[in-house]
């Protein structure tokens, strides 16, 4: 806690004590007196000009705490130097002002604590209270302070009774004011059977430990510590007091005559020494300049002093001026952490509650969805049953159509066998025609030879030769037509084979379409109708080619013999001409 905050707490009590009407404002004359007294106890040079200027009589009305703060900060608190004044005198000034108005001890003299003890408890309260106005001390700090006082009296605090008392107070859970705290201590509820002197000693010990930062001092029942001198090397009994930065020793426990002090810093150390020179339970404190040897009354006292001195050295190493300020800050941080954890737990509980409500709502929605799903499954099963029946009917229909297609395919294969046999016969016929053509060529050669042999009759038979040449031309033309017809027949045969392959492909596609019919019935129907159209077209083409083949079954015969030629020279040629005319016809 910083010095300014400590001073402000005490000044706040003095200011509120001067606020007689509880309006939050104090008259300027009272503030002048208060400021003058603060100058005095804080050892600050007086500035009467600034004081009179700030509290002039021509200003309107009294001054609130907010109006007094600028002057307090600028002319008093900013000039305060730590160690330049006696903090206890400052606290006594503020306590005197506020106690007259607010502290009400038992008028019959039955108070557990004296007026001086009430002042020390008031100082302890200010030290442990929260940095919020109005000042209160939270229950944890109340319990901590009462435990310290009870521990100093070698007794144990009844925490359950304290909790009951705080729960009965209207504002006990949020904290106690200093006057509620003093009333609680004066009630004797937690200090039954304890003499006032014992309570005063315990309060003084806690006050010295917490406010004056006395970490350790010898207690009367256990005697003093013995210290070895530096020059004469003799042993002297001294009363020791340990603070975080210094170990002081006095002639007696009244601490009126200070004999010296040992400055402590982070370079110091404390060590246990063996017994010698007739002294026991020895230890020493080593500083950078010298070593101080001391002897305790027993081993327990030596251990307590060495641990306390080590604590002071540790505080110096950590740069901390007060052990209890550090402990107070740690307790405050722990309370804040507990409050944060409590708030987080409440938030988590609220969140879990919301999640539970959301879960219940989701479960209700899930039940509705399950019911809707069951209805949908029933409808889906009915639809699936209907579709399965339709599919089975469609499959039976397609199987029938496939059987019919297979039968059509078998009939077409039989017709193809017949067509191939007919084509084979046509090929044989073509070979015969080719043989006949060769014989005709031989006959023509013989005719040319005969015409050469019988040049004498050439002119007489000129007309016959001309007709013969004309017949020959017709024969050649017929041969060309026959060759074209043969080529055409071969092409038609290839087309027929291609159509057969197409039919086979159509049948394969029909089988594939049968497998796909479960997915798309309409497509299969269209494919089947297309296949039927192709089959009808193929049947029509087969019938057409049957007609063409029937025509090819009747070959062209040779031409008849001519009868209008006479003479002995053509007697042997006339039968050949008649045969040729018959074949041409």
XYZ file of C-alpha atoms in Angstrom:
585
model
C 0.000 0.000 0.000
C 1.492 3.328 -0.889
C 1.966 6.129 1.655
C -0.553 8.463 -0.008
C -3.304 5.834 0.194
C -2.540 5.193 3.887
C -2.711 8.912 4.708
C -5.924 9.394 2.712
C -7.711 6.711 4.729
C -6.998 8.491 8.033
C -7.795 11.929 6.564
C -11.103 10.537 5.246
C -12.138 9.693 8.821
C -11.144 13.185 10.005
C -13.105 14.820 7.147
C -16.248 12.732 7.782
C -15.983 13.516 11.507
C -16.126 17.239 10.703
C -19.213 16.642 8.508
C -21.709 17.105 11.337
C -24.798 17.265 9.127
C -23.687 14.223 7.055
C -24.134 16.229 3.854
C -20.719 15.394 2.447
C -19.475 18.954 3.030
C -17.379 20.658 5.739
C -17.151 24.331 6.604
C -14.080 26.241 5.449
C -13.049 27.253 8.956
C -12.930 23.615 10.069
C -10.941 22.670 6.962
C -8.462 25.465 7.746
C -7.911 24.031 11.237
C -7.631 20.505 9.840
C -5.124 21.577 7.181
C -3.050 23.487 9.762
C -2.915 20.432 12.016
C -1.945 18.215 9.060
C 0.895 20.592 8.230
C 2.099 20.241 11.807
C 1.934 16.432 12.266
C 3.317 15.719 8.770
C 6.203 18.138 9.347
C 5.409 20.152 6.202
C 6.343 23.881 6.045
C 3.238 25.989 6.500
C 1.954 27.968 3.517
C -0.575 30.408 5.057
C -0.950 32.368 1.800
C -2.066 29.300 -0.136
C -4.259 28.242 2.764
C -6.044 31.605 2.965
C -6.262 31.883 -0.812
C -7.892 28.503 -1.169
C -10.370 29.009 1.687
C -11.363 32.611 1.130
C -14.511 33.785 2.872
C -16.044 35.088 -0.340
C -16.370 31.538 -1.675
C -19.877 30.126 -1.559
C -20.829 27.611 1.105
C -18.925 24.694 2.642
C -16.505 22.476 0.705
C -17.099 18.855 -0.302
C -14.479 16.131 -0.206
C -14.005 16.474 -3.976
C -13.494 20.200 -3.583
C -10.937 19.679 -0.807
C -8.946 17.008 -2.675
C -7.093 19.385 -5.104
C -5.730 21.449 -2.216
C -4.960 18.318 -0.171
C -3.029 16.731 -3.048
C -1.137 19.860 -4.142
C -0.151 21.475 -0.860
C -0.017 18.549 1.585
C 0.223 15.034 0.134
C 2.601 15.975 -2.693
C 5.009 17.439 -0.108
C 4.952 14.514 2.320
C 8.241 12.636 2.650
C 8.299 9.126 4.078
C 10.317 8.962 7.302
C 10.146 12.742 7.879
C 7.256 12.459 10.323
C 5.907 10.119 12.956
C 3.072 8.113 11.454
C 1.606 7.347 14.870
C 1.160 11.079 15.663
C -0.644 11.597 12.360
C -2.954 8.661 13.077
C -3.630 9.929 16.606
C -4.721 13.314 15.229
C -7.225 11.724 12.819
C -8.360 9.209 15.462
C -8.987 11.962 17.977
C -11.215 13.836 15.517
C -13.238 10.809 14.448
C -13.426 9.013 17.821
C -15.187 11.931 19.486
C -18.062 11.581 17.071
C -18.215 7.856 16.248
C -16.514 5.737 18.951
C -18.907 4.903 21.784
C -17.343 2.605 24.413
C -19.298 1.150 27.340
C -20.061 3.983 29.744
C -20.032 1.589 32.691
C -16.384 0.769 32.052
C -17.101 -2.796 30.915
C -15.297 -2.423 27.587
C -12.919 -5.238 26.687
C -10.387 -2.835 25.165
C -9.008 0.483 26.335
C -9.087 3.730 24.392
C -5.447 3.202 23.347
C -6.267 -0.343 22.167
C -9.226 1.024 20.193
C -6.824 3.461 18.476
C -4.455 0.630 17.567
C -7.314 -1.511 16.260
C -8.471 1.490 14.249
C -4.971 1.724 12.710
C -4.993 -2.025 12.015
C -8.426 -1.699 10.454
C -7.202 1.097 8.131
C -4.239 -1.029 7.104
C -6.348 -4.124 6.324
C -9.411 -2.375 4.860
C -10.170 -2.266 1.151
C -9.098 0.723 -0.944
C -12.719 1.744 -1.481
C -14.802 4.390 0.287
C -16.586 4.141 2.636
C -13.873 1.991 4.187
C -14.829 -1.568 5.152
C -12.872 -4.667 6.103
C -13.942 -7.846 4.345
C -14.791 -10.915 6.496
C -11.550 -12.688 5.532
C -9.473 -9.785 6.880
C -11.642 -9.560 10.026
C -10.996 -13.239 10.692
C -7.275 -12.761 9.924
C -6.937 -9.864 12.416
C -8.866 -11.638 15.183
C -6.766 -14.790 14.665
C -3.574 -12.713 14.988
C -4.834 -11.236 18.285
C -5.932 -14.630 19.599
C -2.629 -16.205 18.567
C -0.775 -13.489 20.504
C -2.803 -14.560 23.579
C -2.138 -18.278 22.905
C -5.800 -19.027 22.226
C -7.806 -20.178 19.226
C -10.533 -18.190 17.492
C -13.961 -19.789 17.108
C -14.478 -19.271 13.356
C -17.990 -20.734 13.427
C -19.116 -18.165 15.968
C -17.565 -15.387 13.863
C -19.439 -16.602 10.779
C -22.693 -16.601 12.748
C -22.056 -13.046 13.935
C -21.267 -11.807 10.401
C -24.348 -13.522 8.987
C -26.527 -11.729 11.558
C -25.158 -8.313 10.640
C -27.074 -6.583 7.825
C -23.857 -5.745 5.970
C -21.654 -8.443 7.530
C -21.210 -10.452 4.350
C -19.908 -7.433 2.442
C -17.618 -6.268 5.254
C -17.594 -4.372 8.564
C -16.974 -0.693 9.214
C -14.396 0.191 11.862
C -17.107 1.136 14.346
C -18.927 -2.179 13.842
C -15.619 -3.951 14.285
C -14.819 -2.100 17.529
C -18.337 -2.786 18.868
C -17.873 -6.482 18.056
C -14.552 -6.608 19.955
C -15.951 -4.613 22.889
C -18.905 -6.975 23.131
C -16.507 -9.637 24.480
C -18.188 -12.283 22.334
C -14.878 -13.627 21.034
C -12.659 -12.739 24.039
C -14.607 -14.217 26.950
C -12.665 -14.651 30.163
C -9.660 -12.689 28.917
C -8.307 -9.875 31.067
C -8.058 -6.406 29.595
C -4.307 -6.315 30.181
C -3.772 -9.508 28.157
C -5.918 -8.116 25.365
C -3.910 -4.857 25.431
C -0.610 -6.737 25.206
C -1.905 -8.839 22.315
C -3.231 -5.782 20.459
C 0.071 -3.952 21.035
C 2.050 -6.938 19.727
C -0.093 -7.213 16.595
C 0.075 -3.427 16.141
C 3.866 -3.475 16.326
C 4.054 -6.438 13.948
C 1.624 -5.124 11.333
C 1.811 -1.323 11.563
C 5.370 -0.802 12.804
C 6.719 -3.733 10.736
C 8.301 -5.401 13.767
C 9.055 -8.905 12.507
C 10.333 -10.220 15.830
C 11.090 -9.097 19.403
C 11.970 -10.900 22.625
C 9.090 -11.673 24.940
C 9.283 -11.063 28.679
C 8.735 -14.656 29.839
C 11.651 -15.847 27.721
C 14.057 -13.087 28.761
C 16.411 -11.014 26.628
C 19.008 -11.940 24.004
C 22.684 -11.833 24.856
C 24.968 -9.877 22.510
C 28.750 -9.993 22.329
C 30.466 -6.585 22.255
C 32.839 -5.555 19.517
C 35.557 -3.791 21.534
C 35.520 -5.319 25.005
C 34.184 -8.651 23.697
C 31.968 -9.051 26.727
C 28.370 -10.338 26.688
C 25.495 -7.925 27.420
C 21.793 -8.596 27.765
C 19.750 -6.538 25.304
C 16.135 -6.178 24.195
C 16.007 -6.773 20.417
C 13.469 -5.569 17.910
C 13.571 -6.745 14.264
C 12.191 -4.759 11.349
C 12.588 -5.535 7.641
C 15.577 -3.201 7.231
C 17.139 -3.055 10.701
C 17.706 -5.134 13.847
C 17.684 -2.726 16.822
C 18.615 -3.461 20.451
C 17.771 -1.541 23.654
C 18.681 -1.576 27.310
C 15.184 -2.745 28.326
C 11.851 -3.688 26.882
C 10.555 -0.122 27.345
C 12.834 0.750 24.393
C 13.707 4.139 25.872
C 17.491 3.790 25.579
C 18.606 2.501 22.215
C 22.060 0.938 22.308
C 22.519 0.321 18.605
C 21.184 -1.242 15.424
C 22.247 -3.638 12.701
C 21.384 -2.546 9.133
C 20.130 -5.465 7.043
C 20.411 -5.824 3.282
C 20.427 -8.592 0.710
C 24.142 -9.280 1.330
C 23.636 -10.165 4.995
C 23.227 -13.685 6.322
C 22.501 -15.476 9.595
C 24.293 -18.599 10.816
C 23.960 -20.942 13.789
C 27.106 -21.178 15.958
C 28.252 -23.919 18.306
C 28.160 -23.336 22.069
C 31.255 -21.666 23.516
C 32.386 -19.135 26.144
C 29.772 -20.536 28.461
C 26.983 -19.474 26.119
C 24.507 -21.782 24.443
C 22.004 -21.498 21.562
C 24.330 -19.098 19.730
C 23.900 -17.569 16.276
C 25.446 -14.671 14.370
C 24.376 -12.057 11.842
C 26.995 -11.299 9.202
C 26.953 -7.946 7.421
C 29.373 -6.482 4.942
C 31.239 -4.644 7.755
C 31.205 -7.006 10.786
C 29.720 -10.085 12.430
C 27.327 -9.854 15.392
C 27.229 -12.822 17.786
C 24.144 -13.442 19.926
C 22.798 -16.057 22.290
C 19.160 -17.027 22.876
C 17.598 -18.486 25.974
C 16.729 -21.781 24.299
C 16.838 -23.568 20.963
C 13.275 -22.558 20.060
C 14.058 -18.865 20.552
C 17.203 -19.195 18.442
C 15.246 -20.866 15.631
C 12.527 -18.189 15.738
C 15.098 -15.363 15.603
C 17.145 -16.918 12.767
C 14.023 -17.546 10.692
C 12.763 -13.996 11.333
C 16.134 -12.456 10.369
C 16.239 -14.619 7.220
C 12.750 -13.358 6.358
C 13.928 -9.738 6.752
C 16.967 -10.412 4.507
C 14.691 -12.042 1.918
C 12.401 -8.992 1.913
C 15.431 -6.751 1.332
C 16.569 -8.984 -1.536
C 13.104 -8.804 -3.096
C 12.964 -5.022 -2.667
C 9.962 -5.145 -0.309
C 9.660 -2.759 2.635
C 6.905 -4.494 4.609
C 6.104 -8.164 5.102
C 2.467 -7.581 5.996
C 1.891 -5.284 3.042
C 3.110 -8.070 0.821
C 0.973 -10.626 2.657
C -2.043 -8.346 2.453
C -1.567 -7.953 -1.291
C -1.266 -11.725 -1.683
C -4.455 -12.279 0.355
C -6.239 -9.672 -1.752
C -5.067 -11.383 -4.930
C -6.234 -14.716 -3.547
C -9.657 -13.220 -2.733
C -9.871 -11.764 -6.223
C -8.920 -15.141 -7.663
C -11.563 -16.830 -5.491
C -14.141 -14.292 -6.594
C -13.098 -14.781 -10.197
C -13.320 -18.544 -9.776
C -16.684 -18.144 -8.059
C -17.903 -15.861 -10.830
C -16.520 -18.266 -13.409
C -18.206 -21.147 -11.594
C -21.512 -19.282 -11.486
C -21.109 -18.395 -15.124
C -20.278 -22.021 -15.876
C -23.322 -23.124 -13.873
C -25.497 -20.667 -15.763
C -23.990 -21.827 -19.028
C -24.552 -25.478 -18.066
C -28.133 -24.618 -17.148
C -28.606 -22.964 -20.513
C -26.963 -25.950 -22.175
C -29.299 -28.267 -20.242
C -32.317 -26.242 -21.355
C -30.969 -26.225 -24.879
C -30.376 -29.970 -24.604
C -33.952 -30.555 -23.433
C -35.244 -28.386 -26.253
C -33.057 -30.278 -28.703
C -34.338 -33.581 -27.279
C -37.917 -32.428 -27.802
C -37.072 -31.379 -31.330
C -35.299 -34.715 -31.789
C -38.395 -36.581 -30.628
C -40.490 -34.610 -33.098
C -37.934 -35.334 -35.808
C -37.942 -39.037 -34.880
C -41.733 -39.103 -35.088
C -41.606 -37.343 -38.444
C -38.894 -39.782 -39.523
C -41.043 -42.746 -38.510
C -43.955 -41.350 -40.513
C -41.627 -40.727 -43.443
C -40.241 -44.279 -43.157
C -43.765 -45.701 -43.247
C -44.591 -43.625 -46.329
C -41.237 -44.600 -47.843
C -41.917 -48.294 -47.215
C -45.331 -47.976 -48.851
C -43.813 -46.122 -51.794
C -41.004 -48.694 -51.994
C -43.551 -51.530 -51.979
C -45.508 -49.840 -54.759
C -42.377 -49.200 -56.771
C -41.201 -52.785 -56.198
C -44.508 -54.112 -57.559
C -44.254 -51.773 -60.550
C -40.683 -52.873 -61.078
C -41.595 -56.552 -60.944
C -44.359 -55.995 -63.465
C -41.995 -54.038 -65.682
C -39.362 -56.771 -65.345
C -41.826 -59.464 -66.362
C -42.894 -57.348 -69.339
C -39.289 -56.771 -70.382
C -38.479 -60.473 -69.987
C -41.347 -61.284 -72.335
C -40.106 -58.652 -74.762
C -36.587 -60.039 -74.460
C -37.810 -63.539 -75.223
C -39.626 -62.190 -78.265
C -36.460 -60.355 -79.297
C -34.437 -63.564 -78.844
C -36.937 -65.436 -81.036
C -36.748 -62.673 -83.653
C -32.973 -62.874 -83.493
C -33.074 -66.657 -83.998
C -35.429 -66.264 -86.990
C -33.178 -63.589 -88.451
C -30.159 -65.858 -88.034
C -32.059 -68.643 -89.867
C -32.931 -66.194 -92.631
C -29.279 -65.148 -92.796
C -28.270 -68.790 -93.280
C -30.762 -69.068 -96.119
C -29.541 -65.796 -97.599
C -25.950 -67.005 -97.416
C -26.913 -70.236 -99.213
C -28.729 -68.181 -101.839
C -25.687 -65.933 -102.178
C -23.518 -69.034 -102.629
C -25.755 -70.201 -105.449
C -25.582 -66.767 -107.011
C -21.782 -66.919 -106.838
C -21.837 -70.260 -108.638
C -24.149 -68.764 -111.253
C -21.794 -65.869 -111.731
C -18.925 -68.315 -112.225
C -20.984 -70.090 -114.908
C -21.643 -66.744 -116.587
C -17.949 -65.985 -116.537
C -17.240 -69.371 -118.113
C -19.850 -68.671 -120.725
C -18.216 -65.323 -121.368
C -14.916 -67.069 -121.993
C -16.564 -69.445 -124.436
C -18.190 -66.477 -126.186
C -14.808 -64.882 -126.508
C -13.443 -68.072 -128.041
C -16.415 -68.144 -130.416
C -15.741 -64.565 -131.415
C -12.164 -65.446 -132.137
C -13.327 -68.373 -134.263
C -15.751 -66.042 -136.016
C -12.948 -63.607 -136.799
C -10.870 -66.456 -138.148
C -13.808 -67.652 -140.232
C -14.312 -64.148 -141.566
C -10.609 -64.044 -142.514
C -10.860 -67.447 -144.148
C -13.921 -66.516 -146.050
C -13.005 -63.085 -147.329
C -14.733 -63.856 -150.462
C -18.124 -63.788 -148.893
C -17.327 -60.756 -146.624
C -19.047 -58.236 -148.765
C -22.101 -60.376 -149.226
C -22.566 -60.735 -145.578
C -21.702 -57.088 -144.624
C -25.126 -56.492 -143.262
C -24.911 -59.699 -141.259
C -21.549 -58.670 -139.833
C -22.866 -55.279 -138.912
C -25.705 -56.932 -137.068
C -23.213 -59.334 -135.532
C -21.106 -56.412 -134.298
C -24.185 -54.803 -132.892
C -24.989 -58.010 -131.073
C -21.429 -58.124 -129.834
C -21.751 -54.620 -128.453
C -24.942 -55.579 -126.696
C -23.207 -58.630 -125.330
C -20.345 -56.499 -123.943
C -22.813 -54.081 -122.466
C -24.653 -56.993 -120.906
C -21.368 -58.234 -119.473
C -20.679 -54.854 -117.906
C -24.176 -54.780 -116.490
C -23.637 -58.267 -115.073
C -20.351 -57.144 -113.438
C -22.056 -54.070 -111.972
C -24.859 -56.248 -110.719
C -22.358 -58.618 -109.104
C -20.636 -55.676 -107.368
C -23.992 -54.336 -106.276
C -24.931 -57.769 -104.939
C -21.694 -57.905 -102.930
C -22.360 -54.447 -101.539
C -25.897 -55.418 -100.601
C -24.496 -58.482 -98.888
C -22.081 -56.305 -96.887
C -24.928 -53.988 -95.993
C -26.946 -56.987 -94.914
C -24.069 -58.203 -92.715
C -23.744 -54.705 -91.242
C -27.425 -54.690 -90.514
C -27.072 -58.084 -88.840
C -24.266 -56.706 -86.685
C -26.411 -53.713 -85.887
C -29.214 -56.045 -84.916
C -26.822 -57.958 -82.655
C -25.716 -54.679 -81.085
C -29.339 -53.695 -80.670
C -29.982 -56.977 -78.888
C -27.002 -56.400 -76.602
C -28.220 -52.881 -75.913
C -31.636 -54.339 -75.135
C -30.016 -56.619 -72.527
C -28.170 -53.680 -70.991
C -31.358 -51.679 -71.011
C -33.029 -54.560 -69.166
C -30.468 -54.131 -66.354
C -31.002 -50.394 -66.295
C -34.778 -50.598 -66.342
C -34.866 -50.542 -62.519
C -33.524 -47.014 -62.650
C -35.442 -45.577 -65.635
C -38.461 -47.390 -67.011
C -39.315 -44.812 -69.627
C -35.885 -45.039 -71.247
C -36.145 -48.824 -71.553
C -39.591 -48.558 -73.155
C -38.251 -46.109 -75.718
C -35.258 -48.349 -76.449
C -37.514 -51.403 -76.851
C -39.775 -49.478 -79.239
C -36.690 -48.351 -81.176
C -35.497 -51.965 -81.289
C -38.922 -53.076 -82.572
C -38.835 -50.406 -85.264
C -35.393 -51.551 -86.318
C -36.567 -55.180 -86.369
C -39.508 -54.251 -88.579
C -37.194 -52.285 -90.876
C -34.788 -55.248 -90.966
C -37.691 -57.575 -91.803
C -38.762 -55.228 -94.609
C -35.187 -55.128 -95.909
C -34.964 -58.914 -95.782
C -38.169 -59.206 -97.761
C -36.789 -56.710 -100.280
C -33.595 -58.685 -100.675
C -35.610 -61.897 -100.988
C -37.327 -60.346 -104.005
C -33.989 -59.277 -105.441
C -32.528 -62.721 -104.903
C -35.534 -64.343 -106.541
C -34.906 -62.175 -109.558
C -31.303 -63.270 -109.649
C -32.429 -66.875 -109.658
C -33.475 -66.507 -113.355
C -30.324 -66.082 -115.516
C -30.254 -64.453 -118.953
C -30.313 -67.013 -121.827
C -28.268 -66.725 -125.076
C -29.835 -65.261 -128.280
C -31.677 -67.370 -130.985
C -30.102 -68.387 -134.348
C -30.628 -66.062 -137.273
C -32.520 -67.538 -140.261
C -32.103 -64.863 -142.945
C -28.533 -65.815 -143.981
C -28.081 -68.316 -146.818
C -25.148 -69.805 -148.704
C -22.794 -72.674 -148.190
C -20.123 -70.505 -146.560
C -22.322 -69.782 -143.439
C -23.779 -73.206 -142.932
C -21.382 -74.128 -140.127
C -21.793 -70.698 -138.272
C -25.575 -70.570 -138.226
C -26.158 -72.835 -135.193
C -23.770 -70.678 -133.081
C -25.583 -67.461 -134.012
C -28.911 -68.965 -133.171
C -27.618 -70.037 -129.770
C -26.135 -66.569 -129.149
C -29.377 -64.789 -130.053
C -31.257 -67.008 -127.662
C -28.875 -66.214 -124.806
C -29.095 -62.489 -125.546
C -32.844 -62.629 -125.380
